[in-house]
Coordinates of C-alpha atoms in Angstrom, one line a residue:
M2 CA 1.6 -92.6 -47.7
K3 CA -1.5 -91.9 -45.6
T4 CA -3.7 -88.8 -45.7
F5 CA -4.3 -86.7 -42.5
E6 CA -7.9 -88.1 -42.5
E7 CA -6.5 -91.7 -42.4
L8 CA -4.3 -90.6 -39.4
G9 CA -7.4 -89.7 -37.5
V10 CA -7.2 -86.0 -37.6
S11 CA -10.5 -84.1 -37.2
G12 CA -12.2 -82.1 -39.9
E13 CA -11.7 -78.7 -38.3
I14 CA -7.9 -79.2 -38.0
R15 CA -7.7 -80.7 -41.5
H16 CA -9.4 -77.5 -42.8
A17 CA -7.0 -75.3 -41.0
I18 CA -3.8 -77.2 -42.1
E19 CA -5.0 -77.4 -45.7
E20 CA -5.1 -73.6 -45.7
L21 CA -1.6 -73.6 -44.3
G22 CA -0.4 -75.8 -47.3
F23 CA -0.2 -79.1 -45.6
V24 CA -1.0 -81.6 -48.4
Q25 CA 0.3 -84.9 -47.0
P26 CA 1.7 -85.8 -43.6
M27 CA 5.5 -85.7 -43.2
P28 CA 7.3 -88.9 -41.9
V29 CA 7.4 -87.8 -38.3
Q30 CA 3.7 -86.8 -38.3
E31 CA 2.7 -90.1 -39.9
A32 CA 4.6 -91.9 -37.1
V33 CA 3.7 -89.9 -34.1
I34 CA 0.1 -88.7 -34.6
P35 CA -1.7 -92.0 -34.7
Y36 CA 0.3 -93.3 -31.7
L37 CA -0.6 -90.3 -29.5
L38 CA -4.2 -90.4 -30.6
S39 CA -4.7 -94.0 -29.7
D40 CA -2.4 -94.5 -26.6
Q41 CA -1.7 -92.5 -23.5
K42 CA 1.8 -94.0 -23.0
D43 CA 5.0 -91.8 -22.9
V44 CA 6.9 -91.2 -26.1
I45 CA 10.5 -90.1 -27.2
A46 CA 10.5 -89.0 -30.7
L47 CA 13.8 -88.5 -32.5
A48 CA 13.6 -86.4 -35.6
Q49 CA 15.7 -83.7 -37.3
T50 CA 14.5 -80.1 -37.1
G51 CA 12.4 -78.8 -39.9
T52 CA 10.6 -82.2 -40.2
G53 CA 7.2 -80.9 -38.9
K54 CA 7.7 -81.8 -35.2
T55 CA 5.2 -79.1 -34.0
A56 CA 2.3 -80.4 -36.0
A57 CA 3.2 -84.0 -34.9
F58 CA 2.5 -83.1 -31.2
G59 CA 0.4 -80.0 -31.6
I60 CA -2.5 -81.7 -33.6
P61 CA -2.9 -84.6 -31.0
L62 CA -2.8 -82.1 -28.1
L63 CA -5.7 -80.0 -29.6
M64 CA -7.6 -83.2 -30.3
R65 CA -7.3 -84.4 -26.6
I66 CA -8.4 -81.2 -24.8
D67 CA -11.8 -80.7 -23.5
T68 CA -12.9 -77.3 -24.9
G69 CA -15.8 -77.1 -22.5
R70 CA -13.3 -76.6 -19.6
R71 CA -11.1 -73.6 -19.1
D72 CA -8.4 -75.3 -16.8
T73 CA -4.9 -76.1 -18.1
Q74 CA -4.9 -79.6 -19.7
A75 CA -1.7 -79.6 -21.8
L76 CA 1.7 -78.1 -21.4
V77 CA 4.6 -77.5 -23.8
L78 CA 8.0 -76.6 -22.5
S79 CA 10.6 -75.1 -24.9
P80 CA 14.2 -73.8 -24.1
T81 CA 14.0 -70.3 -25.7
R82 CA 11.4 -67.5 -26.1
E83 CA 11.5 -67.5 -29.8
L84 CA 10.7 -71.3 -30.0
C85 CA 8.0 -70.7 -27.4
L86 CA 6.3 -68.0 -29.5
Q87 CA 6.7 -70.1 -32.8
I88 CA 5.0 -73.1 -31.2
T89 CA 2.2 -71.0 -29.9
D90 CA 1.4 -69.4 -33.3
D91 CA 1.5 -72.8 -35.0
I92 CA -0.9 -74.4 -32.5
R93 CA -3.3 -71.4 -32.8
D94 CA -3.2 -71.8 -36.6
F95 CA -4.0 -75.5 -36.3
A96 CA -7.0 -74.6 -34.0
K97 CA -8.3 -71.8 -36.4
Y98 CA -11.7 -73.6 -36.9
M99 CA -12.0 -75.1 -33.4
D100 CA -14.4 -73.2 -31.0
G101 CA -13.3 -72.4 -27.4
V102 CA -9.5 -73.2 -27.8
H103 CA -7.3 -71.0 -25.7
V104 CA -3.5 -71.2 -26.1
E105 CA -1.1 -68.9 -24.2
A106 CA 2.7 -68.3 -24.4
V107 CA 4.5 -67.5 -21.3
Y108 CA 8.2 -66.7 -21.3
G109 CA 10.9 -64.6 -19.6
G110 CA 12.1 -61.3 -20.9
A111 CA 8.6 -59.9 -21.2
S112 CA 6.2 -58.2 -18.8
I113 CA 4.6 -60.9 -16.5
E114 CA 1.4 -58.9 -15.8
P115 CA -0.3 -59.8 -19.2
Q116 CA 0.6 -63.5 -18.9
M117 CA -0.9 -63.5 -15.4
R118 CA -4.2 -61.9 -16.7
A119 CA -4.4 -64.5 -19.5
L120 CA -3.8 -67.5 -17.2
K121 CA -6.3 -66.1 -14.7
K122 CA -9.0 -66.2 -17.4
G123 CA -8.1 -69.8 -18.1
V124 CA -6.2 -71.5 -20.9
Q125 CA -6.2 -75.2 -22.1
I126 CA -2.8 -75.2 -23.5
I127 CA 0.3 -73.3 -22.0
V128 CA 3.5 -73.2 -24.1
A129 CA 6.3 -72.0 -21.8
T130 CA 9.9 -71.6 -21.0
P131 CA 10.6 -73.4 -17.7
G132 CA 11.8 -70.5 -15.6
R133 CA 8.8 -68.3 -16.2
L134 CA 6.3 -71.2 -15.7
V135 CA 7.8 -72.0 -12.3
D136 CA 7.5 -68.2 -11.4
L137 CA 3.7 -68.2 -12.5
K138 CA 3.1 -71.4 -10.7
N139 CA 4.5 -70.1 -7.5
R140 CA 2.6 -67.0 -7.8
G141 CA -0.7 -69.2 -8.1
Y142 CA -1.6 -68.3 -11.7
A143 CA -0.4 -71.4 -13.6
R144 CA -2.3 -74.3 -12.1
L145 CA -1.1 -77.6 -13.4
E146 CA -3.2 -80.1 -11.3
Q147 CA -5.3 -81.0 -14.3
V148 CA -2.6 -81.4 -16.9
T149 CA -2.9 -84.7 -18.7
N150 CA -0.2 -84.0 -21.4
I151 CA 3.2 -82.5 -21.3
V152 CA 5.6 -82.0 -24.2
L153 CA 9.3 -81.3 -23.9
D154 CA 10.5 -79.8 -27.1
E155 CA 14.4 -79.7 -27.4
A156 CA 14.6 -81.5 -24.1
D157 CA 18.4 -81.9 -24.3
E158 CA 18.9 -78.2 -24.8
M159 CA 16.8 -77.3 -21.9
L160 CA 19.0 -79.5 -19.7
N161 CA 22.2 -77.9 -21.2
M162 CA 20.7 -74.4 -20.5
G163 CA 20.4 -75.3 -16.8
F164 CA 16.7 -75.8 -16.6
S165 CA 16.8 -79.2 -14.7
E166 CA 15.7 -77.9 -11.3
N167 CA 12.7 -76.0 -13.0
I168 CA 11.8 -79.1 -15.0
N169 CA 11.9 -81.2 -11.8
E170 CA 9.7 -78.7 -9.9
I171 CA 7.2 -78.6 -12.8
F172 CA 6.9 -82.4 -13.0
E173 CA 6.4 -82.6 -9.2
S174 CA 3.3 -80.4 -9.7
L175 CA 1.7 -82.7 -12.4
P176 CA -0.8 -85.4 -11.6
E177 CA 0.5 -89.0 -11.7
T178 CA -1.7 -89.9 -14.6
H179 CA -0.1 -87.5 -17.1
S180 CA 1.6 -88.7 -20.3
T181 CA 4.9 -87.2 -21.5
L182 CA 6.2 -86.7 -25.0
M183 CA 9.9 -85.7 -25.7
F184 CA 11.3 -84.5 -28.9
S185 CA 14.8 -84.3 -29.7
A186 CA 17.1 -84.2 -32.9
T187 CA 19.6 -86.4 -31.3
M188 CA 19.6 -89.2 -28.6
S189 CA 22.2 -87.8 -26.2
R190 CA 23.2 -89.0 -22.8
E191 CA 21.2 -86.1 -21.4
V192 CA 18.0 -87.3 -23.2
E193 CA 18.4 -90.8 -22.0
R194 CA 18.9 -89.6 -18.5
I195 CA 15.9 -87.4 -18.5
A196 CA 13.8 -90.3 -20.0
K197 CA 14.7 -92.4 -17.1
N198 CA 13.7 -89.7 -14.6
Y199 CA 10.4 -88.6 -16.0
L200 CA 9.1 -91.2 -18.4
H201 CA 7.5 -94.6 -17.7
D202 CA 7.3 -97.5 -20.1
Y203 CA 8.0 -95.3 -23.0
Q204 CA 8.0 -95.8 -26.7
E205 CA 10.9 -94.6 -28.9
I206 CA 9.9 -93.4 -32.3
V207 CA 12.9 -92.7 -34.7
V208 CA 12.3 -91.0 -38.0
G209 CA 15.4 -91.6 -40.1
S210 CA 18.5 -92.8 -38.2
R211 CA 19.5 -91.9 -34.7
N212 CA 21.8 -88.7 -34.6
E213 CA 21.9 -88.5 -38.3
G214 CA 22.5 -85.1 -40.1
A215 CA 19.7 -83.7 -42.3
E216 CA 19.5 -85.6 -45.6
N217 CA 18.9 -82.6 -47.8
V218 CA 22.0 -80.7 -46.3
N219 CA 25.4 -80.5 -47.9
H220 CA 28.3 -80.0 -45.6
I221 CA 31.3 -77.9 -46.7
Y222 CA 34.3 -76.5 -44.9
Y223 CA 36.9 -73.9 -45.7
M224 CA 40.3 -74.1 -44.1
V225 CA 41.8 -70.8 -43.2
N226 CA 44.2 -69.1 -40.7
A227 CA 42.4 -67.8 -37.8
K228 CA 43.3 -64.1 -38.6
D229 CA 41.5 -64.6 -42.1
K230 CA 38.3 -66.0 -40.8
Y231 CA 36.3 -62.7 -41.3
L232 CA 37.7 -62.1 -44.8
A233 CA 36.8 -65.6 -45.8
L234 CA 33.2 -65.0 -44.5
K235 CA 32.9 -61.9 -46.7
R236 CA 34.1 -63.9 -49.7
I237 CA 31.7 -66.8 -49.1
V238 CA 28.8 -64.4 -48.7
D239 CA 29.7 -62.5 -51.9
Y240 CA 30.1 -65.8 -53.9
Y241 CA 26.4 -66.6 -53.2
P242 CA 24.6 -63.4 -54.2
R243 CA 21.1 -64.7 -53.4
I244 CA 22.2 -66.1 -50.0
F245 CA 19.6 -66.0 -47.1
A246 CA 21.6 -67.4 -44.1
I247 CA 22.2 -67.7 -40.4
I248 CA 25.8 -67.1 -39.3
F249 CA 26.6 -69.0 -36.0
C250 CA 29.1 -67.5 -33.5
R251 CA 30.3 -68.9 -30.2
T252 CA 29.6 -65.9 -27.8
K253 CA 27.5 -62.8 -27.7
I254 CA 30.5 -60.6 -27.9
E255 CA 31.7 -62.2 -31.2
T256 CA 28.1 -62.3 -32.5
Q257 CA 27.7 -58.5 -32.2
E258 CA 31.3 -57.8 -33.3
I259 CA 30.8 -59.8 -36.6
A260 CA 27.3 -58.3 -37.2
D261 CA 28.7 -54.7 -36.6
K262 CA 31.6 -55.5 -39.2
L263 CA 29.2 -56.8 -41.7
I264 CA 26.8 -53.8 -41.4
K265 CA 29.9 -51.3 -41.7
D266 CA 31.0 -53.1 -44.8
G267 CA 27.5 -52.8 -46.5
Y268 CA 25.9 -56.0 -45.9
N269 CA 22.3 -56.5 -44.9
A270 CA 22.8 -58.0 -41.5
E271 CA 21.6 -58.0 -37.9
A272 CA 22.7 -59.7 -34.6
L273 CA 20.5 -62.0 -32.3
H274 CA 21.8 -62.8 -28.9
G275 CA 20.8 -62.9 -25.3
D276 CA 21.9 -59.3 -24.5
L277 CA 19.1 -57.9 -26.7
S278 CA 15.8 -56.9 -25.1
Q279 CA 12.9 -58.9 -26.0
P280 CA 11.3 -56.3 -28.2
Q281 CA 14.6 -56.1 -30.1
R282 CA 14.7 -59.8 -30.6
D283 CA 11.2 -59.9 -31.7
L284 CA 11.7 -57.1 -34.1
T285 CA 15.0 -58.8 -35.4
M286 CA 13.3 -62.1 -35.9
Q287 CA 10.2 -60.5 -37.7
K288 CA 12.5 -58.8 -40.2
F289 CA 14.4 -61.9 -40.8
R290 CA 11.3 -64.1 -41.3
Q291 CA 10.1 -61.5 -43.7
H292 CA 13.3 -61.7 -45.7
L293 CA 14.0 -58.0 -45.0
T294 CA 17.2 -59.1 -43.3
Q295 CA 19.6 -61.2 -45.4
L296 CA 22.1 -62.3 -42.8
L297 CA 21.2 -63.1 -39.3
V298 CA 24.4 -63.3 -37.0
A299 CA 23.4 -65.5 -33.9
T300 CA 24.4 -67.4 -31.0
D301 CA 23.3 -71.1 -30.6
V302 CA 20.9 -70.4 -27.8
A303 CA 19.3 -67.4 -29.4
A304 CA 18.7 -69.3 -32.7
R305 CA 17.5 -72.5 -31.2
G306 CA 14.3 -73.8 -32.7
L307 CA 14.0 -70.9 -35.4
D308 CA 11.6 -71.8 -38.1
V309 CA 12.4 -69.6 -41.2
D310 CA 11.3 -70.5 -44.7
D311 CA 13.8 -70.8 -47.5
L312 CA 17.0 -70.6 -45.6
T313 CA 19.6 -71.3 -48.2
H314 CA 22.7 -71.6 -46.0
V315 CA 23.9 -71.9 -42.4
I316 CA 27.5 -70.7 -41.8
N317 CA 29.5 -71.8 -38.9
F318 CA 32.1 -69.1 -38.0
G319 CA 34.0 -71.8 -36.3
L320 CA 32.8 -75.2 -35.2
P321 CA 30.9 -75.7 -31.9
D322 CA 32.6 -77.9 -29.3
D323 CA 29.4 -79.9 -28.9
I324 CA 28.6 -82.0 -31.8
E325 CA 24.8 -81.7 -31.1
N326 CA 25.0 -78.1 -31.5
Y327 CA 26.3 -78.6 -35.1
T328 CA 23.4 -81.0 -35.7
H329 CA 20.9 -78.3 -34.6
R330 CA 22.7 -75.5 -36.6
S331 CA 22.7 -77.4 -39.8
G332 CA 19.1 -78.5 -39.3
R333 CA 18.1 -74.9 -39.7
T334 CA 18.4 -75.3 -43.5
G335 CA 17.4 -78.1 -45.9
R336 CA 13.9 -78.2 -44.4
A337 CA 10.5 -79.4 -45.9
G338 CA 12.3 -81.3 -48.6
K339 CA 14.4 -78.4 -49.9
K340 CA 18.1 -78.5 -50.4
G341 CA 20.4 -76.5 -48.0
T342 CA 24.1 -76.0 -47.4
S343 CA 26.0 -75.9 -44.1
I344 CA 29.3 -74.1 -44.4
S345 CA 32.0 -74.2 -41.7
I346 CA 34.9 -71.8 -41.7
V347 CA 37.7 -73.5 -39.6
H348 CA 41.4 -73.2 -38.9
S349 CA 43.8 -76.2 -39.0
R350 CA 43.4 -76.9 -35.2
E351 CA 39.7 -77.6 -35.7
K352 CA 40.0 -80.3 -38.5
H353 CA 39.9 -83.1 -36.0
K354 CA 36.3 -81.8 -35.2
I355 CA 35.2 -82.4 -38.8
R356 CA 36.0 -86.0 -38.5
A357 CA 34.1 -86.4 -35.2
I358 CA 31.1 -84.7 -36.6
E359 CA 31.2 -86.9 -39.8
K360 CA 31.1 -90.0 -37.6
V361 CA 28.0 -88.8 -35.7
I362 CA 26.0 -87.4 -38.7
G363 CA 27.0 -90.3 -41.2
K364 CA 27.9 -87.8 -43.9
Q365 CA 31.1 -86.5 -45.3
F366 CA 32.2 -82.8 -45.4
V367 CA 33.6 -81.5 -48.6
Q368 CA 36.7 -79.3 -48.4
A369 CA 36.3 -76.2 -50.8
E370 CA 38.8 -73.5 -51.8
I371 CA 38.0 -70.0 -50.9
P372 CA 36.5 -68.3 -53.9
S373 CA 38.8 -66.0 -55.9
A374 CA 38.1 -62.3 -56.6
E375 CA 37.5 -63.2 -60.3
E376 CA 35.1 -65.9 -59.5
I377 CA 33.0 -63.7 -57.1
C378 CA 32.9 -60.8 -59.6
K379 CA 31.6 -63.0 -62.2
K380 CA 28.8 -64.3 -60.0
Q381 CA 27.9 -60.7 -58.9
L382 CA 27.8 -59.5 -62.4
Y383 CA 25.5 -62.3 -63.5
K384 CA 23.3 -61.4 -60.7
V385 CA 23.0 -57.8 -61.7
M386 CA 22.4 -58.6 -65.4
D387 CA 19.8 -61.2 -64.4
Q388 CA 17.9 -58.6 -62.3
I389 CA 17.9 -56.1 -65.1
V390 CA 16.8 -58.7 -67.8
K391 CA 13.9 -60.0 -65.5
T392 CA 12.7 -56.6 -64.4
D393 CA 9.0 -56.2 -65.4
V394 CA 8.2 -52.9 -67.2
D395 CA 5.0 -51.1 -67.0
D396 CA 4.6 -49.2 -70.3
E397 CA 1.7 -47.1 -69.0
E398 CA 3.6 -45.9 -65.9
I399 CA 6.8 -44.9 -67.6
A400 CA 5.3 -43.7 -70.9
P401 CA 5.1 -40.0 -69.8
F402 CA 8.8 -39.8 -68.8
M403 CA 10.2 -41.8 -71.7
Q404 CA 10.6 -38.9 -74.1
D405 CA 12.6 -36.9 -71.7
I406 CA 14.6 -39.8 -70.6
S407 CA 15.4 -40.9 -74.2
R408 CA 17.1 -37.6 -74.7
Y409 CA 19.9 -38.5 -72.2
F410 CA 20.9 -41.5 -74.3
E411 CA 20.3 -40.1 -77.8
Y412 CA 24.1 -40.1 -78.7
I413 CA 25.1 -43.3 -76.7
D414 CA 25.1 -46.6 -78.3
K415 CA 23.8 -49.9 -76.7
D416 CA 27.3 -51.2 -75.7
E417 CA 28.2 -48.0 -74.0
L418 CA 25.0 -47.9 -72.2
I419 CA 25.4 -51.4 -70.9
K420 CA 29.0 -50.6 -69.7
K421 CA 27.6 -47.7 -67.7
I422 CA 24.8 -49.6 -66.2
V423 CA 27.2 -52.4 -65.1
S424 CA 29.8 -49.8 -63.7
L425 CA 26.9 -48.1 -61.7
E426 CA 25.5 -51.4 -60.3
F427 CA 28.7 -53.3 -60.0
G428 CA 31.3 -50.7 -59.4
K429 CA 31.7 -51.3 -55.6
F430 CA 32.5 -55.0 -56.0
L431 CA 35.0 -54.2 -58.7
A432 CA 36.7 -51.5 -56.7
Y433 CA 36.9 -53.7 -53.5
Y434 CA 38.3 -56.9 -55.1
A435 CA 40.7 -54.8 -57.2
D436 CA 42.6 -54.3 -53.9
A437 CA 41.3 -57.0 -51.8
P438 CA 43.6 -58.6 -49.2
E439 CA 44.8 -62.1 -50.1
I440 CA 43.9 -65.0 -48.0
E441 CA 46.8 -67.3 -47.3
K442 CA 46.4 -71.0 -48.0
V443 CA 46.7 -73.1 -44.9
D444 CA 49.7 -75.5 -45.1
T445 CA 48.1 -78.7 -44.0
S446 CA 51.3 -80.6 -44.2
K447 CA 52.5 -79.0 -41.2
E448 CA 49.2 -79.6 -39.4
K449 CA 49.6 -80.7 -35.8
K450 CA 47.7 -83.7 -34.5
P451 CA 45.3 -83.0 -31.6
Q452 CA 47.1 -83.1 -28.2
T453 CA 46.3 -86.0 -25.8
D454 CA 45.2 -85.2 -22.2
K455 CA 48.7 -86.0 -21.0
Q456 CA 50.4 -83.6 -23.5
K457 CA 47.9 -81.0 -22.4
L458 CA 49.0 -81.2 -18.9
Q459 CA 52.6 -80.4 -19.9
N460 CA 51.7 -77.1 -21.8
K461 CA 53.3 -73.9 -20.6
A462 CA 51.7 -70.5 -20.6
A463 CA 52.7 -68.1 -23.4
K464 CA 54.9 -65.1 -22.5
G465 CA 53.1 -62.5 -20.4
Y466 CA 50.3 -64.9 -19.6
K467 CA 49.4 -67.0 -16.6
R468 CA 48.0 -70.5 -16.9
L469 CA 45.0 -71.2 -14.6
F470 CA 43.3 -74.4 -13.6
I471 CA 39.6 -74.9 -13.3
N472 CA 37.8 -78.0 -11.9
L473 CA 35.5 -78.2 -14.8
G474 CA 35.8 -80.3 -18.1
K475 CA 34.0 -81.8 -21.1
R476 CA 32.0 -84.1 -18.9
D477 CA 30.5 -81.1 -17.2
G478 CA 29.4 -79.6 -20.6
F479 CA 32.3 -77.0 -20.1
Y480 CA 33.7 -75.7 -23.4
P481 CA 35.4 -72.5 -24.6
G482 CA 32.0 -70.8 -25.1
E483 CA 30.9 -71.5 -21.6
L484 CA 34.3 -70.2 -20.3
M485 CA 33.9 -66.9 -22.2
Q486 CA 30.4 -66.4 -20.9
M487 CA 31.5 -67.2 -17.4
L488 CA 34.3 -64.6 -17.7
N489 CA 31.9 -62.0 -19.2
R490 CA 29.5 -62.4 -16.4
F491 CA 31.7 -62.8 -13.3
V492 CA 34.9 -60.9 -14.2
G493 CA 33.4 -58.3 -16.5
G494 CA 34.8 -56.2 -19.3
R495 CA 36.4 -57.8 -22.3
Q496 CA 38.7 -60.4 -20.6
A497 CA 41.7 -61.4 -22.8
V498 CA 42.1 -65.2 -22.8
G499 CA 45.0 -67.1 -24.4
H500 CA 45.2 -70.8 -25.0
I501 CA 42.5 -73.2 -23.6
D502 CA 43.2 -76.9 -22.9
L503 CA 39.9 -78.9 -22.3
L504 CA 40.3 -82.3 -20.6
D505 CA 37.6 -84.7 -19.5
T506 CA 37.0 -83.5 -16.0
I507 CA 39.3 -80.4 -15.7
S508 CA 40.5 -77.6 -17.9
Y509 CA 43.3 -75.0 -18.2
F510 CA 43.3 -71.7 -19.8
E511 CA 45.7 -68.7 -20.0
V512 CA 44.9 -65.1 -19.0
P513 CA 47.3 -62.1 -18.9
E514 CA 49.5 -62.2 -15.7
K515 CA 48.1 -58.9 -14.4
D516 CA 44.5 -60.4 -14.5
A517 CA 45.2 -63.7 -13.2
K518 CA 44.5 -63.0 -9.5
K519 CA 41.3 -61.1 -10.3
V520 CA 40.1 -64.1 -12.4
M521 CA 40.8 -66.7 -9.7
V522 CA 39.0 -64.6 -7.0
Q523 CA 36.0 -64.0 -9.2
L524 CA 35.5 -67.6 -10.5
T525 CA 36.2 -69.4 -7.2
G526 CA 33.1 -70.3 -5.4
I527 CA 30.5 -69.6 -8.2
R528 CA 28.3 -72.4 -9.5
F529 CA 28.4 -74.1 -12.9
K530 CA 25.3 -76.5 -13.5
G531 CA 25.1 -77.2 -9.8
R532 CA 28.8 -77.7 -9.3
Q533 CA 31.0 -75.3 -7.2
V534 CA 33.8 -74.0 -9.2
R535 CA 37.5 -73.9 -8.1
C536 CA 40.0 -71.8 -10.1
N537 CA 43.7 -71.5 -9.2
D538 CA 47.2 -71.1 -10.5
A539 CA 48.1 -74.1 -12.6
D540 CA 51.6 -74.0 -11.3
E541 CA 50.7 -74.0 -7.7
G542 CA 48.7 -77.1 -6.9
G543 CA 46.5 -77.1 -10.0
K544 CA 48.0 -80.0 -11.9
P545 CA 46.4 -83.3 -11.2
S546 CA 47.1 -86.2 -13.2
P547 CA 45.2 -86.7 -16.4
G548 CA 41.4 -86.9 -15.9
G549 CA 41.6 -85.4 -12.5
K550 CA 42.7 -88.8 -11.1
G551 CA 45.4 -89.9 -8.8
P552 CA 47.6 -93.0 -8.9
A553 CA 46.1 -96.1 -10.4
G554 CA 43.3 -94.1 -11.9
K555 CA 41.6 -93.4 -8.5
T556 CA 40.0 -90.2 -7.8
R557 CA 42.3 -88.1 -5.5
R558 CA 41.0 -88.0 -2.1
S559 CA 41.3 -84.2 -2.0
E560 CA 39.0 -84.0 -5.1
R561 CA 36.2 -86.0 -3.3
P562 CA 34.1 -83.4 -1.3
R563 CA 32.7 -84.7 1.9
R564 CA 28.8 -84.4 2.2
G565 CA 28.0 -80.8 3.3
A566 CA 31.7 -79.8 3.5
Q567 CA 32.8 -76.5 2.1
P568 CA 35.5 -76.4 -0.4
K569 CA 39.1 -75.6 0.8
P570 CA 40.1 -72.0 0.2
Q571 CA 42.8 -71.6 -2.4
K572 CA 46.3 -69.8 -1.8
Q573 CA 45.5 -67.2 -4.4
D574 CA 42.1 -66.2 -2.8
D575 CA 41.7 -62.6 -1.8
W576 CA 41.7 -62.3 2.0
R577 CA 38.4 -60.2 1.9
A578 CA 36.9 -63.1 0.2
L579 CA 38.0 -65.4 3.2
M580 CA 36.6 -62.8 5.7
D581 CA 33.1 -62.9 4.1
K582 CA 32.9 -66.6 5.3
V583 CA 33.6 -65.5 9.0
P584 CA 30.2 -65.1 10.9
R585 CA 29.5 -61.5 11.6
D586 CA 29.5 -62.1 15.4
L587 CA 33.1 -63.2 15.2
R588 CA 34.7 -60.5 13.3
G589 CA 35.1 -58.1 16.1
A590 CA 35.8 -60.7 18.7
E591 CA 39.6 -60.0 18.6
P592 CA 41.3 -57.1 17.0
D593 CA 44.0 -59.2 15.2
F594 CA 41.6 -62.1 14.3
S595 CA 41.8 -61.4 10.5
E596 CA 45.6 -60.9 10.5
R597 CA 46.0 -64.1 12.4
L598 CA 43.7 -66.0 10.1
L599 CA 45.5 -64.7 7.0
G600 CA 48.8 -65.6 8.6
E601 CA 47.7 -69.1 9.1
R602 CA 46.6 -69.4 5.5
N603 CA 49.9 -68.0 4.3
S604 CA 51.8 -70.5 6.4
G605 CA 50.2 -73.3 4.5
M606 CA 47.6 -74.3 7.0
E607 CA 44.8 -74.9 4.4
G608 CA 42.9 -77.2 6.7
W609 CA 42.1 -74.4 9.2
A610 CA 38.7 -74.3 10.9
M611 CA 36.7 -71.3 12.0
R612 CA 36.1 -71.2 15.6
K613 CA 35.8 -68.6 18.3
P614 CA 39.2 -67.4 19.6
R615 CA 40.1 -68.4 23.1
K616 CA 39.4 -65.8 25.8
K617 CA 42.4 -64.3 27.4
Q618 CA 43.0 -65.5 30.8

């Protein structure tokens, strides 16, 4: 293995990274640093999280900039505020002994004025989230004409979060001579697509195998009924007394609910999700990094790119629909050569996802039994005893009090004293597990196989529910989490949702009958990743053949939008929504115009066109 000096790293940076504890280069650093220092070609680097990626691109960026100039020469884009701040801190640490280096983080959710003042003074390296950088560029504060190097960290996640338009705008502002470096944990279709758009004659550097799971991570799953998932989570946490973990949930609402339950039950837990203000998120992350918080309950987006030392476990409170998200989750632990464990709490309908993830990461999951009350109590008891035995005693400090304290235990023998200490320190666990609710074992013999798309099309709504159709599917990156976020944003309140059937290009979901019309009206016409959404009653024209295709596998003519054409209104649309599409100067042209328009809709004339009513003769 080479040293940092042999890789060509300057003395000032070597001095700084030695103080940070960098002894020898990690594999990704050994592969990437020499290439970036010797060549200006574009690079895609595939490496798992926690492998030292920030140093792999941060060190060459610092060595390439001209400290005698204050204009922006390097740009790093990241998908989240937390990752943006983390990268900035790391690069500043690497540049500790370099004179004249200015690095600035710009990100949304914080006041823009301090960021504008910092950029006005001049910075050589900007670390940014795409949306805020575009805002500052349009205001004239972020000038990118002299940028020679741009890094896209977690490029696939930036695309998944809808930053493609921002990224396009940023690249259009760069000089033609710039070089691009992309980092990703997996080589997805999105990464390959962005490479074709933005990179030229690029080199692919792979550390380990493509799309593999972290080598130092064990993968375990517990099979439970859906109603027992929270009880199972508590038992798992109790079974590992020294656990320091991130618990991943699908939605912001679920994240907050699980965190609130854990706090109420006496656990040292906090929530991290997009609804928190930036100061709240910063404080939460600061406490977690300092190990003042033991359990961080988070969404995928909020926890993306978190770099926390000594994370023992990652717990998936249900598996994500996107396998890449599982890779990013499990990569939070098992970092820097240490061992870690990724635990998944799943119900029987999610078992097929386990097999799909195994194929991608190249590692097998181990199915484990939920710990019994007796096993948990033994573990917790040993922890208490271990703490007592290993407690350091300062004789001088406690000497003045020992005589008075000894009087209390004068007539208590050693065994009795031990029992009292155990009861005091351990009584809560004993009391809880004495009457703890049982967790039923899942009968896997009756486990249903995953439905085919054809079978999903034939499903019927549960009693009291209405089945709705939506023109988005897996190909669009549309999964239950995205559906719930869409409903929370556009419908409002805590919208109840029943069974969800995801197909390749379309999907079905159930809502209470009383909410069906409201949901259809609110979702129809919004945009999802650039595509206009259509939502209607599955029993009234919302049942295309599998895959959204017509006979012989051809796309239905009605599903192919004409260039510039507006989508056809649906029968369940509210008439007021229709009237919003009518030009204002026509609304008062004829008293019965809206009634006649609505009458034409109800008579089935969905191909109507808006035109001025004829003048009466």
